Amino acid sequence: MTTITEKWPAVYILASAKHGTLYVGVTSDLITRMHQHKNGWFEGFAKKYNVKRLVYYEKFDDMATAIERETKLKKWNRAWKIKLIEDKNPDWRDLLKDFSGD
């Protein structure tokens, strides 16, 4: 488990439900960003489509690499994204719970 205060660049995928609407994003602080999404702090796609479940993430050493990966993932087709998620998270659990201990 990662401590809640640890920060690192990450690419993440949110879902509205299993096989639901997907959102790909990048951040330098995954925990804070997830709480922002869950509380509807950002207007836009994720809020409009209720995309709040963290189903996939990758850590990076620097933001430039994370942004490069996000750009690539956003170009992937839906089937590839679903396979990426299901290879590591077949039940589509909300991975934020891994950080909060809930």
GROMACS .gro file of N, CA and C in nm:
model
  306
    1MET      N    1   0.085  -0.118   0.000
    1MET     CA    2   0.000   0.000   0.000
    1MET      C    3   0.089   0.124   0.000
    2THR      N    4   0.047   0.224  -0.073
    2THR     CA    5   0.117   0.352  -0.081
    2THR      C    6   0.061   0.445   0.026
    3THR      N    7   0.148   0.523   0.089
    3THR     CA    8   0.097   0.617   0.188
    3THR      C    9   0.021   0.728   0.120
    4ILE      N   10  -0.075   0.783   0.189
    4ILE     CA   11  -0.163   0.884   0.130
    4ILE      C   12  -0.090   1.014   0.101
    5THR      N   13   0.025   1.037   0.162
    5THR     CA   14   0.097   1.162   0.141
    5THR      C   15   0.199   1.154   0.027
    6GLU      N   16   0.223   1.034  -0.023
    6GLU     CA   17   0.322   1.017  -0.130
    6GLU      C   18   0.268   1.073  -0.262
    7LYS      N   19   0.353   1.150  -0.332
    7LYS     CA   20   0.314   1.208  -0.461
    7LYS      C   21   0.409   1.161  -0.569
    8TRP      N   22   0.354   1.138  -0.689
    8TRP     CA   23   0.435   1.098  -0.803
    8TRP      C   24   0.353   1.117  -0.929
    9PRO      N   25   0.419   1.143  -1.042
    9PRO     CA   26   0.348   1.154  -1.170
    9PRO      C   27   0.279   1.023  -1.204
   10ALA      N   28   0.159   1.034  -1.258
   10ALA     CA   29   0.084   0.913  -1.292
   10ALA      C   30  -0.013   0.940  -1.407
   11VAL      N   31  -0.037   0.835  -1.482
   11VAL     CA   32  -0.144   0.831  -1.580
   11VAL      C   33  -0.251   0.742  -1.516
   12TYR      N   34  -0.376   0.779  -1.535
   12TYR     CA   35  -0.482   0.702  -1.472
   12TYR      C   36  -0.601   0.687  -1.566
   13ILE      N   37  -0.679   0.582  -1.541
   13ILE     CA   38  -0.804   0.561  -1.613
   13ILE      C   39  -0.915   0.551  -1.510
   14LEU      N   40  -1.018   0.630  -1.532
   14LEU     CA   41  -1.138   0.625  -1.451
   14LEU      C   42  -1.249   0.559  -1.531
   15ALA      N   43  -1.344   0.497  -1.462
   15ALA     CA   44  -1.460   0.436  -1.528
   15ALA      C   45  -1.585   0.472  -1.451
   16SER      N   46  -1.696   0.478  -1.522
   16SER     CA   47  -1.825   0.503  -1.456
   16SER      C   48  -1.877   0.374  -1.392
   17ALA      N   49  -1.841   0.260  -1.449
   17ALA     CA   50  -1.880   0.127  -1.402
   17ALA      C   51  -1.799   0.026  -1.482
   18LYS      N   52  -1.812  -0.102  -1.450
   18LYS     CA   53  -1.742  -0.203  -1.528
   18LYS      C   54  -1.788  -0.194  -1.673
   19HIS      N   55  -1.693  -0.179  -1.764
   19HIS     CA   56  -1.718  -0.164  -1.907
   19HIS      C   57  -1.800  -0.038  -1.939
   20GLY      N   58  -1.798   0.058  -1.846
   20GLY     CA   59  -1.871   0.183  -1.867
   20GLY      C   60  -1.786   0.286  -1.939
   21THR      N   61  -1.823   0.411  -1.920
   21THR     CA   62  -1.752   0.522  -1.982
   21THR      C   63  -1.613   0.532  -1.921
   22LEU      N   64  -1.511   0.558  -2.005
   22LEU     CA   65  -1.372   0.566  -1.960
   22LEU      C   66  -1.319   0.708  -1.976
   23TYR      N   67  -1.226   0.743  -1.887
   23TYR     CA   68  -1.158   0.873  -1.893
   23TYR      C   69  -1.011   0.849  -1.865
   24VAL      N   70  -0.923   0.901  -1.949
   24VAL     CA   71  -0.778   0.890  -1.929
   24VAL      C   72  -0.724   1.027  -1.889
   25GLY      N   73  -0.644   1.029  -1.783
   25GLY     CA   74  -0.588   1.156  -1.736
   25GLY      C   75  -0.445   1.140  -1.688
   26VAL      N   76  -0.382   1.253  -1.655
   26VAL     CA   77  -0.246   1.255  -1.603
   26VAL      C   78  -0.241   1.354  -1.487
   27THR      N   79  -0.156   1.328  -1.390
   27THR     CA   80  -0.146   1.414  -1.273
   27THR      C   81  -0.009   1.395  -1.206
   28SER      N   82   0.028   1.493  -1.126
   28SER     CA   83   0.150   1.479  -1.045
   28SER      C   84   0.116   1.433  -0.904
   29ASP      N   85  -0.013   1.423  -0.872
   29ASP     CA   86  -0.057   1.385  -0.737
   29ASP      C   87  -0.187   1.306  -0.751
   30LEU      N   88  -0.176   1.175  -0.767
   30LEU     CA   89  -0.291   1.090  -0.796
   30LEU      C   90  -0.396   1.093  -0.685
   31ILE      N   91  -0.355   1.088  -0.562
   31ILE     CA   92  -0.450   1.083  -0.451
   31ILE      C   93  -0.537   1.209  -0.449
   32THR      N   94  -0.472   1.324  -0.455
   32THR     CA   95  -0.547   1.450  -0.455
   32THR      C   96  -0.639   1.458  -0.576
   33ARG      N   97  -0.589   1.420  -0.694
   33ARG     CA   98  -0.671   1.427  -0.815
   33ARG      C   99  -0.793   1.336  -0.804
   34MET      N  100  -0.779   1.218  -0.747
   34MET     CA  101  -0.893   1.128  -0.734
   34MET      C  102  -0.999   1.186  -0.642
   35HIS      N  103  -0.956   1.248  -0.534
   35HIS     CA  104  -1.053   1.311  -0.444
   35HIS      C  105  -1.123   1.428  -0.514
   36GLN      N  106  -1.051   1.498  -0.599
   36GLN     CA  107  -1.112   1.608  -0.676
   36GLN      C  108  -1.219   1.552  -0.771
   37HIS      N  109  -1.187   1.443  -0.839
   37HIS     CA  110  -1.284   1.381  -0.929
   37HIS      C  111  -1.406   1.331  -0.851
   38LYS      N  112  -1.382   1.263  -0.741
   38LYS     CA  113  -1.493   1.205  -0.664
   38LYS      C  114  -1.585   1.313  -0.607
   39ASN      N  115  -1.530   1.431  -0.582
   39ASN     CA  116  -1.612   1.540  -0.527
   39ASN      C  117  -1.661   1.637  -0.634
   40GLY      N  118  -1.639   1.605  -0.761
   40GLY     CA  119  -1.691   1.685  -0.870
   40GLY      C  120  -1.632   1.824  -0.882
   41TRP      N  121  -1.504   1.840  -0.850
   41TRP     CA  122  -1.440   1.971  -0.853
   41TRP      C  123  -1.415   2.024  -0.993
   42PHE      N  124  -1.412   1.934  -1.092
   42PHE     CA  125  -1.382   1.977  -1.229
   42PHE      C  126  -1.506   1.966  -1.316
   43GLU      N  127  -1.539   2.073  -1.385
   43GLU     CA  128  -1.643   2.065  -1.487
   43GLU      C  129  -1.582   1.994  -1.607
   44GLY      N  130  -1.661   1.920  -1.678
   44GLY     CA  131  -1.611   1.856  -1.799
   44GLY      C  132  -1.657   1.712  -1.810
   45PHE      N  133  -1.586   1.639  -1.892
   45PHE     CA  134  -1.625   1.503  -1.930
   45PHE      C  135  -1.646   1.411  -1.810
   46ALA      N  136  -1.547   1.402  -1.721
   46ALA     CA  137  -1.555   1.308  -1.609
   46ALA      C  138  -1.675   1.338  -1.519
   47LYS      N  139  -1.698   1.464  -1.492
   47LYS     CA  140  -1.812   1.502  -1.408
   47LYS      C  141  -1.944   1.477  -1.481
   48LYS      N  142  -1.950   1.517  -1.607
   48LYS     CA  143  -2.073   1.502  -1.685
   48LYS      C  144  -2.119   1.357  -1.693
   49TYR      N  145  -2.024   1.265  -1.710
   49TYR     CA  146  -2.056   1.124  -1.726
   49TYR      C  147  -2.035   1.041  -1.600
   50ASN      N  148  -2.017   1.108  -1.486
   50ASN     CA  149  -2.003   1.042  -1.355
   50ASN      C  150  -1.893   0.936  -1.356
   51VAL      N  151  -1.778   0.973  -1.410
   51VAL     CA  152  -1.664   0.883  -1.422
   51VAL      C  153  -1.574   0.908  -1.301
   52LYS      N  154  -1.586   0.822  -1.199
   52LYS     CA  155  -1.517   0.847  -1.071
   52LYS      C  156  -1.437   0.729  -1.018
   53ARG      N  157  -1.451   0.612  -1.076
   53ARG     CA  158  -1.386   0.492  -1.024
   53ARG      C  159  -1.246   0.478  -1.084
   54LEU      N  160  -1.143   0.480  -1.000
   54LEU     CA  161  -1.005   0.461  -1.045
   54LEU      C  162  -0.984   0.313  -1.072
   55VAL      N  163  -0.972   0.277  -1.201
   55VAL     CA  164  -0.959   0.135  -1.237
   55VAL      C  165  -0.820   0.098  -1.286
   56TYR      N  166  -0.737   0.199  -1.313
   56TYR     CA  167  -0.602   0.171  -1.363
   56TYR      C  168  -0.514   0.293  -1.341
   57TYR      N  169  -0.388   0.269  -1.309
   57TYR     CA  170  -0.291   0.378  -1.304
   57TYR      C  171  -0.151   0.324  -1.327
   58GLU      N  172  -0.064   0.412  -1.373
   58GLU     CA  173   0.078   0.382  -1.390
   58GLU      C  174   0.157   0.496  -1.328
   59LYS      N  175   0.260   0.463  -1.251
   59LYS     CA  176   0.349   0.563  -1.191
   59LYS      C  177   0.464   0.592  -1.287
   60PHE      N  178   0.515   0.715  -1.281
   60PHE     CA  179   0.629   0.755  -1.363
   60PHE      C  180   0.728   0.835  -1.279
   61ASP      N  181   0.852   0.841  -1.326
   61ASP     CA  182   0.955   0.916  -1.257
   61ASP      C  183   0.947   1.066  -1.285
   62ASP      N  184   0.886   1.102  -1.399
   62ASP     CA  185   0.878   1.244  -1.434
   62ASP      C  186   0.749   1.271  -1.512
   63MET      N  187   0.706   1.396  -1.509
   63MET     CA  188   0.581   1.435  -1.575
   63MET      C  189   0.589   1.423  -1.727
   64ALA      N  190   0.704   1.453  -1.784
   64ALA     CA  191   0.715   1.447  -1.930
   64ALA      C  192   0.683   1.307  -1.982
   65THR      N  193   0.733   1.206  -1.915
   65THR     CA  194   0.707   1.068  -1.955
   65THR      C  195   0.561   1.032  -1.931
   66ALA      N  196   0.505   1.079  -1.820
   66ALA     CA  197   0.364   1.053  -1.791
   66ALA      C  198   0.274   1.116  -1.897
   67ILE      N  199   0.303   1.239  -1.935
   67ILE     CA  200   0.223   1.308  -2.037
   67ILE      C  201   0.234   1.236  -2.172
   68GLU      N  202   0.353   1.189  -2.204
   68GLU     CA  203   0.373   1.114  -2.329
   68GLU      C  204   0.287   0.987  -2.329
   69ARG      N  205   0.283   0.916  -2.216
   69ARG     CA  206   0.203   0.793  -2.205
   69ARG      C  207   0.053   0.825  -2.213
   70GLU      N  208   0.010   0.932  -2.146
   70GLU     CA  209  -0.131   0.972  -2.151
   70GLU      C  210  -0.172   0.999  -2.296
   71THR      N  211  -0.090   1.071  -2.369
   71THR     CA  212  -0.120   1.104  -2.508
   71THR      C  213  -0.138   0.977  -2.591
   72LYS      N  214  -0.052   0.879  -2.569
   72LYS     CA  215  -0.063   0.752  -2.641
   72LYS      C  216  -0.191   0.678  -2.603
   73LEU      N  217  -0.219   0.669  -2.471
   73LEU     CA  218  -0.338   0.596  -2.427
   73LEU      C  219  -0.467   0.658  -2.478
   74LYS      N  220  -0.470   0.790  -2.486
   74LYS     CA  221  -0.591   0.856  -2.535
   74LYS      C  222  -0.619   0.821  -2.682
   75LYS      N  223  -0.516   0.783  -2.755
   75LYS     CA  224  -0.532   0.744  -2.896
   75LYS      C  225  -0.571   0.597  -2.913
   76TRP      N  226  -0.557   0.519  -2.806
   76TRP     CA  227  -0.591   0.378  -2.813
   76TRP      C  228  -0.741   0.360  -2.834
   77ASN      N  229  -0.778   0.249  -2.898
   77ASN     CA  230  -0.921   0.221  -2.909
   77ASN      C  231  -0.972   0.164  -2.777
   78ARG      N  232  -1.102   0.164  -2.762
   78ARG     CA  233  -1.165   0.123  -2.637
   78ARG      C  234  -1.128  -0.020  -2.596
   79ALA      N  235  -1.125  -0.112  -2.690
   79ALA     CA  236  -1.094  -0.252  -2.659
   79ALA      C  237  -0.955  -0.265  -2.598
   80TRP      N  238  -0.859  -0.190  -2.649
   80TRP     CA  239  -0.723  -0.195  -2.594
   80TRP      C  240  -0.720  -0.142  -2.451
   81LYS      N  241  -0.794  -0.035  -2.426
   81LYS     CA  242  -0.800   0.022  -2.290
   81LYS      C  243  -0.864  -0.077  -2.194
   82ILE      N  244  -0.971  -0.142  -2.237
   82ILE     CA  245  -1.037  -0.241  -2.151
   82ILE      C  246  -0.943  -0.356  -2.121
   83LYS      N  247  -0.869  -0.403  -2.220
   83LYS     CA  248  -0.772  -0.511  -2.196
   83LYS      C  249  -0.665  -0.467  -2.097
   84LEU      N  250  -0.615  -0.344  -2.111
   84LEU     CA  251  -0.515  -0.290  -2.019
   84LEU      C  252  -0.569  -0.292  -1.877
   85ILE      N  253  -0.691  -0.246  -1.859
   85ILE     CA  254  -0.754  -0.245  -1.726
   85ILE      C  255  -0.769  -0.387  -1.674
   86GLU      N  256  -0.827  -0.474  -1.753
   86GLU     CA  257  -0.859  -0.609  -1.706
   86GLU      C  258  -0.738  -0.696  -1.682
   87ASP      N  259  -0.625  -0.666  -1.747
   87ASP     CA  260  -0.503  -0.741  -1.719
   87ASP      C  261  -0.455  -0.719  -1.576
   88LYS      N  262  -0.479  -0.602  -1.520
   88LYS     CA  263  -0.433  -0.571  -1.384
   88LYS      C  264  -0.547  -0.562  -1.284
   89ASN      N  265  -0.668  -0.538  -1.331
   89ASN     CA  266  -0.781  -0.516  -1.242
   89ASN      C  267  -0.907  -0.580  -1.302
   90PRO      N  268  -0.911  -0.713  -1.308
   90PRO     CA  269  -1.021  -0.782  -1.377
   90PRO      C  270  -1.160  -0.755  -1.319
   91ASP      N  271  -1.166  -0.720  -1.192
   91ASP     CA  272  -1.295  -0.693  -1.128
   91ASP      C  273  -1.334  -0.545  -1.135
   92TRP      N  274  -1.249  -0.463  -1.193
   92TRP     CA  275  -1.273  -0.318  -1.204
   92TRP      C  276  -1.296  -0.256  -1.067
   93ARG      N  277  -1.218  -0.303  -0.967
   93ARG     CA  278  -1.227  -0.243  -0.832
   93ARG      C  279  -1.186  -0.098  -0.837
   94ASP      N  280  -1.235  -0.020  -0.743
   94ASP     CA  281  -1.190   0.118  -0.729
   94ASP      C  282  -1.056   0.114  -0.656
   95LEU      N  283  -0.948   0.139  -0.728
   95LEU     CA  284  -0.813   0.126  -0.674
   95LEU      C  285  -0.778   0.236  -0.574
   96LEU      N  286  -0.858   0.339  -0.565
   96LEU     CA  287  -0.833   0.442  -0.464
   96LEU      C  288  -0.837   0.381  -0.325
   97LYS      N  289  -0.913   0.276  -0.308
   97LYS     CA  290  -0.922   0.209  -0.178
   97LYS      C  291  -0.787   0.150  -0.137
   98ASP      N  292  -0.703   0.118  -0.233
   98ASP     CA  293  -0.568   0.068  -0.202
   98ASP      C  294  -0.483   0.173  -0.131
   99PHE      N  295  -0.514   0.297  -0.151
   99PHE     CA  296  -0.439   0.407  -0.092
   99PHE      C  297  -0.498   0.453   0.041
  100SER      N  298  -0.628   0.443   0.052
  100SER     CA  299  -0.695   0.497   0.170
  100SER      C  300  -0.716   0.393   0.280
  101GLY      N  301  -0.700   0.266   0.246
  101GLY     CA  302  -0.718   0.161   0.346
  101GLY      C  303  -0.863   0.128   0.370
  102ASP      N  304  -0.955   0.184   0.292
  102ASP     CA  305  -1.099   0.155   0.308
  102ASP      C  306  -1.134   0.016   0.260
   0.00000   0.00000   0.00000
